[in-house]
Structures are given as C-alpha cells and as structure tokens.
PDB file of C-alpha atoms in Angstrom:
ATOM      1  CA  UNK L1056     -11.140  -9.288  16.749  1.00 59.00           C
ATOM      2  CA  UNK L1057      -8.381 -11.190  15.368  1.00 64.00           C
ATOM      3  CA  UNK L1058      -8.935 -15.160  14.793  1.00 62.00           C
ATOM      4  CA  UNK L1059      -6.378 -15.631  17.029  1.00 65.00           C
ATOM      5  CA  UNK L1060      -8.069 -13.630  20.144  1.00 67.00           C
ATOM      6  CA  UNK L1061     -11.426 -15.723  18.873  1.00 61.00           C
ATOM      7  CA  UNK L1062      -9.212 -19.069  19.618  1.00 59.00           C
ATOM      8  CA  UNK L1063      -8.510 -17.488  23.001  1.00 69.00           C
ATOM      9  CA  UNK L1064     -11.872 -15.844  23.877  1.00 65.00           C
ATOM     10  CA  UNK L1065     -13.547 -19.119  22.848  1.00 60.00           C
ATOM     11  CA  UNK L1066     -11.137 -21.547  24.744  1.00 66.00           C
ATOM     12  CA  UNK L1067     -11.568 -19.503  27.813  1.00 63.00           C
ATOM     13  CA  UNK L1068     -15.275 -19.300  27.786  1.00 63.00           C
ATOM     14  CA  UNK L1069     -15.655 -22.742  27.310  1.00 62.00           C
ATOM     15  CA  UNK L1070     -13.325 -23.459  30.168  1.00 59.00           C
ATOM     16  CA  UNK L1071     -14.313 -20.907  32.835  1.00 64.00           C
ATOM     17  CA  UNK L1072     -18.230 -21.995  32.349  1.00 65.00           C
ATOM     18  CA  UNK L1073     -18.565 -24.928  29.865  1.00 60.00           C
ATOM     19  CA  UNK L1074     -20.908 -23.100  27.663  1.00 63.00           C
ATOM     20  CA  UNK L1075     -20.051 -22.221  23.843  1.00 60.00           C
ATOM     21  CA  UNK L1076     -22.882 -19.675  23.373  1.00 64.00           C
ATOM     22  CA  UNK L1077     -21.043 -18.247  20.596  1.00 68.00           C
ATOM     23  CA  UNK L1078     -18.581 -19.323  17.879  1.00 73.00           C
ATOM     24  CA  UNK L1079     -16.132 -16.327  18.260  1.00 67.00           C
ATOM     25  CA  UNK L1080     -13.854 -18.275  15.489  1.00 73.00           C
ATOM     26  CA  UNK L1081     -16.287 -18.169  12.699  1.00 78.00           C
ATOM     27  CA  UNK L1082     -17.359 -14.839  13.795  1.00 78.00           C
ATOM     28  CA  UNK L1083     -13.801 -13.161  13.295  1.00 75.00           C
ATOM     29  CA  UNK L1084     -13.142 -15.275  10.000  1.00 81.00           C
ATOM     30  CA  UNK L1085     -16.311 -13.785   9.012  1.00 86.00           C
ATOM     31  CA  UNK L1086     -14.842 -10.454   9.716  1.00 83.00           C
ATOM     32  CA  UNK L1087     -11.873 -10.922   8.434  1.00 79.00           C
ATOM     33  CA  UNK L1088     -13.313 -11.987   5.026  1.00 82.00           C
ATOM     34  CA  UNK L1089     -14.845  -8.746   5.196  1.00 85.00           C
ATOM     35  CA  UNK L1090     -12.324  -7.010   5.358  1.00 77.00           C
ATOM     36  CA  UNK L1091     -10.384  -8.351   2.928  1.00 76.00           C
ATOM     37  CA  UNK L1092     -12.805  -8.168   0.857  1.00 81.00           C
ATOM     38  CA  UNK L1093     -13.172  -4.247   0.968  1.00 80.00           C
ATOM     39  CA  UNK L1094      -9.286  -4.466   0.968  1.00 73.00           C
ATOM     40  CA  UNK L1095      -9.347  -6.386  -2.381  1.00 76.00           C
ATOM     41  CA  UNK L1096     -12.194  -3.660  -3.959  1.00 80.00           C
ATOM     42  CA  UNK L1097      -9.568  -1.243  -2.697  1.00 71.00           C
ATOM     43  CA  UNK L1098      -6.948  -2.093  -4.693  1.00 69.00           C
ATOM     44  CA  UNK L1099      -8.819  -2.901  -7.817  1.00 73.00           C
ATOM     45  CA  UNK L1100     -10.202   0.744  -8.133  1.00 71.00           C
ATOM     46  CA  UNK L1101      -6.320   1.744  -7.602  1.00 64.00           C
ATOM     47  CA  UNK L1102      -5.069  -0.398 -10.137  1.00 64.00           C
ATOM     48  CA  UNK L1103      -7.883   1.300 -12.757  1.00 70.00           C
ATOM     49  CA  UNK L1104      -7.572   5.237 -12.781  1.00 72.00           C
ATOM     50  CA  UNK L1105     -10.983   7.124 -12.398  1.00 78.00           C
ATOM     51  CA  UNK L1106     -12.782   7.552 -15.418  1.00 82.00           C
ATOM     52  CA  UNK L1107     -11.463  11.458 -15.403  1.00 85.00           C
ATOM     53  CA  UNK L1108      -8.249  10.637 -14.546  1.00 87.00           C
ATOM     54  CA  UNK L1109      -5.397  13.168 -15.591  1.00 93.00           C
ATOM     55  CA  UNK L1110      -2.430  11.734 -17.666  1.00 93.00           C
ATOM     56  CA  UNK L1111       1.097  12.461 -15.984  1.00 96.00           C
ATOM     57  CA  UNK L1112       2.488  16.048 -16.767  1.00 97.00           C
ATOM     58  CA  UNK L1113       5.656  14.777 -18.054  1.00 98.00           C
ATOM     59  CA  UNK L1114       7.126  11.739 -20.035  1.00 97.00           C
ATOM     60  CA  UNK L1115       7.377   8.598 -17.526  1.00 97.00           C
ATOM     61  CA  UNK L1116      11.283   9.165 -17.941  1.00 97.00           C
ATOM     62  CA  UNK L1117      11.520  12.300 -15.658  1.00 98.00           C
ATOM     63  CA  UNK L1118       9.831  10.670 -12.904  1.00 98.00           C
ATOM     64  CA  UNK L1119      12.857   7.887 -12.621  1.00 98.00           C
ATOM     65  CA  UNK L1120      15.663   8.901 -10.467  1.00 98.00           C
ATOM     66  CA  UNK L1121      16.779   7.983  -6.897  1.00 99.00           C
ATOM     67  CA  UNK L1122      14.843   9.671  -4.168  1.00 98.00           C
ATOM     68  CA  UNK L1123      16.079  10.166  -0.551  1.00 98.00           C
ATOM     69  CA  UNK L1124      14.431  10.267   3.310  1.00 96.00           C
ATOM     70  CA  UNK L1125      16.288  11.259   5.881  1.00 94.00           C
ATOM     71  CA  UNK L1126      14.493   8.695   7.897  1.00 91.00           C
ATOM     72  CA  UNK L1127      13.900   5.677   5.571  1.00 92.00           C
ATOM     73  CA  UNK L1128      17.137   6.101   3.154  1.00 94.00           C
ATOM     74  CA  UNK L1129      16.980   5.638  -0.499  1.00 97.00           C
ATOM     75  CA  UNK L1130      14.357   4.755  -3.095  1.00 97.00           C
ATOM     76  CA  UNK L1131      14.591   4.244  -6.721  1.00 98.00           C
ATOM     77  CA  UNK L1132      12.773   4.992  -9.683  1.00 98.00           C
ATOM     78  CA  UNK L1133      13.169   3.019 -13.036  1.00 98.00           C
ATOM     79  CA  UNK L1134      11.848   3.362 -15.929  1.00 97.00           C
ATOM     80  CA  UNK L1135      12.053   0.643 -19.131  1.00 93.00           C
ATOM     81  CA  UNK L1136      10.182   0.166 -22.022  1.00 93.00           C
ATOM     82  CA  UNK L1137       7.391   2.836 -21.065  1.00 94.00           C
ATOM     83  CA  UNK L1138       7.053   1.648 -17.554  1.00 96.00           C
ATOM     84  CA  UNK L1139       7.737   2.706 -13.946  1.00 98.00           C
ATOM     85  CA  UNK L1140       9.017   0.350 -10.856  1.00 97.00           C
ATOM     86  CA  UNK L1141       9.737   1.781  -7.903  1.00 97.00           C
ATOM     87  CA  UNK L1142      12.714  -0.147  -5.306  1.00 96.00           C
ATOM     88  CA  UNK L1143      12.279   0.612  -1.927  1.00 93.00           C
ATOM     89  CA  UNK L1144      16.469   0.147  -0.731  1.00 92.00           C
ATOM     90  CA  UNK L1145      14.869  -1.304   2.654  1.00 88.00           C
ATOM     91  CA  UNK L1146      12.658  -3.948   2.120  1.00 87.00           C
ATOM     92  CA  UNK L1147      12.705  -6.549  -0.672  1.00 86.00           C
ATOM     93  CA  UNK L1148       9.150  -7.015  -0.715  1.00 86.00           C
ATOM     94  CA  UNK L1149       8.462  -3.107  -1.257  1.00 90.00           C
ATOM     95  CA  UNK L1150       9.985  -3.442  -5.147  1.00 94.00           C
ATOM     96  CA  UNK L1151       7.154  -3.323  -7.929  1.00 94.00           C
ATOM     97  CA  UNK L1152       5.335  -1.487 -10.656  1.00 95.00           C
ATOM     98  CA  UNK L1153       3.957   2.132 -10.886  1.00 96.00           C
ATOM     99  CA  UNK L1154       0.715   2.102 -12.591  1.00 92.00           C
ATOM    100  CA  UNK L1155      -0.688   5.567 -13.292  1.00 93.00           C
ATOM    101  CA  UNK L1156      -3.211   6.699 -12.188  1.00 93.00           C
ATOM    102  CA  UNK L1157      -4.330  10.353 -11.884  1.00 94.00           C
ATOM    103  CA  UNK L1158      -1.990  13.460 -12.787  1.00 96.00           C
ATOM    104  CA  UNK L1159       1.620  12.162 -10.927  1.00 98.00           C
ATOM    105  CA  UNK L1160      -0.318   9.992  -8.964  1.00 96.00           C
ATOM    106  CA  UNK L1161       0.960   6.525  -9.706  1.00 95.00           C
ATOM    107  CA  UNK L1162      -0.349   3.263  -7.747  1.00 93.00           C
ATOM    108  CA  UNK L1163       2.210   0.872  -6.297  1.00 92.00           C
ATOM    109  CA  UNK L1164       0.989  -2.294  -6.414  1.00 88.00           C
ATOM    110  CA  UNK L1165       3.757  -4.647  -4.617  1.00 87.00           C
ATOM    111  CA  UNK L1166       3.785  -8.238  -6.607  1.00 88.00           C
ATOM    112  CA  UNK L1167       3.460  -9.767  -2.695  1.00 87.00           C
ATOM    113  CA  UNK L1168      -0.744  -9.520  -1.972  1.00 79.00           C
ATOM    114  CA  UNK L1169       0.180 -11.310   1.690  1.00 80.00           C
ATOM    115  CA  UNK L1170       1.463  -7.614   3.281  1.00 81.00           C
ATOM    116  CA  UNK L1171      -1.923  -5.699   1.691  1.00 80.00           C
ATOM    117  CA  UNK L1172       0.477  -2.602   1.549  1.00 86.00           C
ATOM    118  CA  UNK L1173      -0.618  -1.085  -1.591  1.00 87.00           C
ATOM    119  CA  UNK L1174       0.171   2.605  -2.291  1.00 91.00           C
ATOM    120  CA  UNK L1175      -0.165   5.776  -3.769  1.00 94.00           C
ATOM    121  CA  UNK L1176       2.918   7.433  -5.311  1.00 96.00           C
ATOM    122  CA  UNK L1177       2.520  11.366  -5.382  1.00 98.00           C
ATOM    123  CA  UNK L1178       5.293  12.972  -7.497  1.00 98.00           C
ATOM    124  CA  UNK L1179       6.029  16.771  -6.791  1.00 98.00           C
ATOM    125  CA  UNK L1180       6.747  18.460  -9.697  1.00 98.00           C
ATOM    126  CA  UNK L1181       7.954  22.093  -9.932  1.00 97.00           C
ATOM    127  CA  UNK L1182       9.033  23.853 -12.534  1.00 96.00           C
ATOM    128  CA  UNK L1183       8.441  20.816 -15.219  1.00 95.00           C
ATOM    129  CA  UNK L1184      10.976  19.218 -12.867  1.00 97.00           C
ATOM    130  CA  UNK L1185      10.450  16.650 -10.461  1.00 98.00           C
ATOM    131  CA  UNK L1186      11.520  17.346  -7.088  1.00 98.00           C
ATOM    132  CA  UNK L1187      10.106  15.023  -4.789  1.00 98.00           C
ATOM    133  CA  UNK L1188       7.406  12.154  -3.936  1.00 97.00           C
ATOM    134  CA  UNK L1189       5.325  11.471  -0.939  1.00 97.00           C
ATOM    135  CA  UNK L1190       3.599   7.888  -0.491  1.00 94.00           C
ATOM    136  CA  UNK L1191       0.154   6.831   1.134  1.00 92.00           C
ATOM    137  CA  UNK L1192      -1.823   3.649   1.778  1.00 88.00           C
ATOM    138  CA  UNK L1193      -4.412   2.707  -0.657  1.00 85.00           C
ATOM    139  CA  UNK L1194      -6.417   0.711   1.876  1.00 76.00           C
ATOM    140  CA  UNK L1195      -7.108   1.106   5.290  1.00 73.00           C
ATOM    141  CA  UNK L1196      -6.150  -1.840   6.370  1.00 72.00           C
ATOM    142  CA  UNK L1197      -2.781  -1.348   5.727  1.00 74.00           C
ATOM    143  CA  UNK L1198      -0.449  -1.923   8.659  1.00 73.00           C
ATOM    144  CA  UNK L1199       0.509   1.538  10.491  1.00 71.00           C
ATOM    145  CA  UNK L1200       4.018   0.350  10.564  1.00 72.00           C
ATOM    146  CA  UNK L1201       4.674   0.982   7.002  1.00 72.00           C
ATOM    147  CA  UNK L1202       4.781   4.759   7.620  1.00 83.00           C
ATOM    148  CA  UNK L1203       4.163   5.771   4.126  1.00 84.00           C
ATOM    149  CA  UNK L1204       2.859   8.649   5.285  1.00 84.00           C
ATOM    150  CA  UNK L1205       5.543  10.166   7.056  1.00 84.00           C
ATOM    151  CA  UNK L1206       8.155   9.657   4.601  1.00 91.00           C
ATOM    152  CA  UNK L1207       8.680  13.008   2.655  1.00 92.00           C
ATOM    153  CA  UNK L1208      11.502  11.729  -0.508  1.00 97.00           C
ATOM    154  CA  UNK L1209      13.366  14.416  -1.873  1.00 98.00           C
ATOM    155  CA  UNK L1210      15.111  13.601  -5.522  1.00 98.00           C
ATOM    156  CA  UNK L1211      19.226  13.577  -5.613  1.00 95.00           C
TER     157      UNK L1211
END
C-alpha cells in the first residue's frame, strides 16, 4: 500500500467509525523502507560484478556507437578515457555510466537515485562485431513504464 492510500485508508476509518485501530501510515512507510531497502541491495550487487564475472569480449571502444528502436528512437554509446556512458535521446534523466559487469553485460546506473530505474545493458555481439543491445531492470521495483524490456536496439 502506498503512503498515500495509508493517508486515505486511515482518514476514512477514523471518520466512518472514530476508531484508529491501526496506524496504516507507519505501516506503509514501514513497507516502503523495505523496499527500498532491497532496492538499494539491488543495485549495489549490480554496481560490483560477481566474483566470476567474465570481462567484455572486445575493447570498450566497439561497444560505442548509436543504437536505434523503432519504438523508442535513438540511443548513444560513448566511450572516453576507458569508460562507457550510455544517452538515452528521450529522457534526460536516462544519461549515465556503463559499469561492467559480466561478459557484455554492463550496469547502467543513472546519476538520478529518485526514479530507482537501474539497468542491465546486454550487448549482442556477432561475429566480433557488435550488432545490437537489449536493456532490463536491475530491481523489481522498477516502474513498468520504463519498458526496458521491450526495446530491442539495433546498431546504425
């Protein structure tokens, strides 16, 4: 329950019979802080490749390029001074680092913590060439609206 439908639920049950048997608000901030919580662990084990954790298969310089979905438009790949960021042509707030972490797996980790939209970065490679990337959530609680999974990026 979201604190907001505790505010409700807990306003209405107080008015309807003027009992406050139960405090819905600390019981969904409670919640929440659990969640966020397992959000948080989430994206720390993302940001830290396992332990057995596969290096990329080729230099971080053939991953960079600019990356099209027919749905979502462009995205951009950069990469400077041995690093990876990743511009999503969209949204402002989707522009950050690519961490590695396992094979062409990279984790992007967006500098804004408030939208809890961390992802994984899955390269395609073929041929020592790259030829695509797919993207999924790293938590769960990431908002379905992001559609990460359903965008299928195909390099230019």
């Amino acid at each position: 329950m979201s604190t907001a439908s505790a505010w409700t639920r807990q306003i209405a049950d107080k008015l309807i019979d003027g009992k406050q048997d139960n405090d819905l608000i600390a019981a969904a901030i409670k919640q929440n802080d659990k969640v966020n919580a397992e959000a948080k662990l989430a994206v720390a084990k993302a940001a830290a490749a396992p332990k057995d954790a596969k290096k990329p298969s080729l230099p971080l310089s053939a991953y960079a390029g600019t990356y099209r979905d027919p749905w979502y438009g462009t995205v951009t790949v950069t990469e400077k001074r041995g690093r990876l960021a990743i511009d999503m042509s969209r949204s402002e707030l989707l522009d950050g680092p690519l961490t590695p972490y396992d094979g062409d797996t990279f984790a992007a980790i967006w500098p804004d913590k408030t939208m809890k939209a961390d992802a994984f970065v899955t390269f395609a490679v073929e041929g020592g060439k790259v030829t695509g990337m797919t993207m999924k959530p790293i938590s769960d609680i990431t908002d379905f609206s992001f559609d990460f999974q359903d965008l299928n990026l195909v390099r230019e």
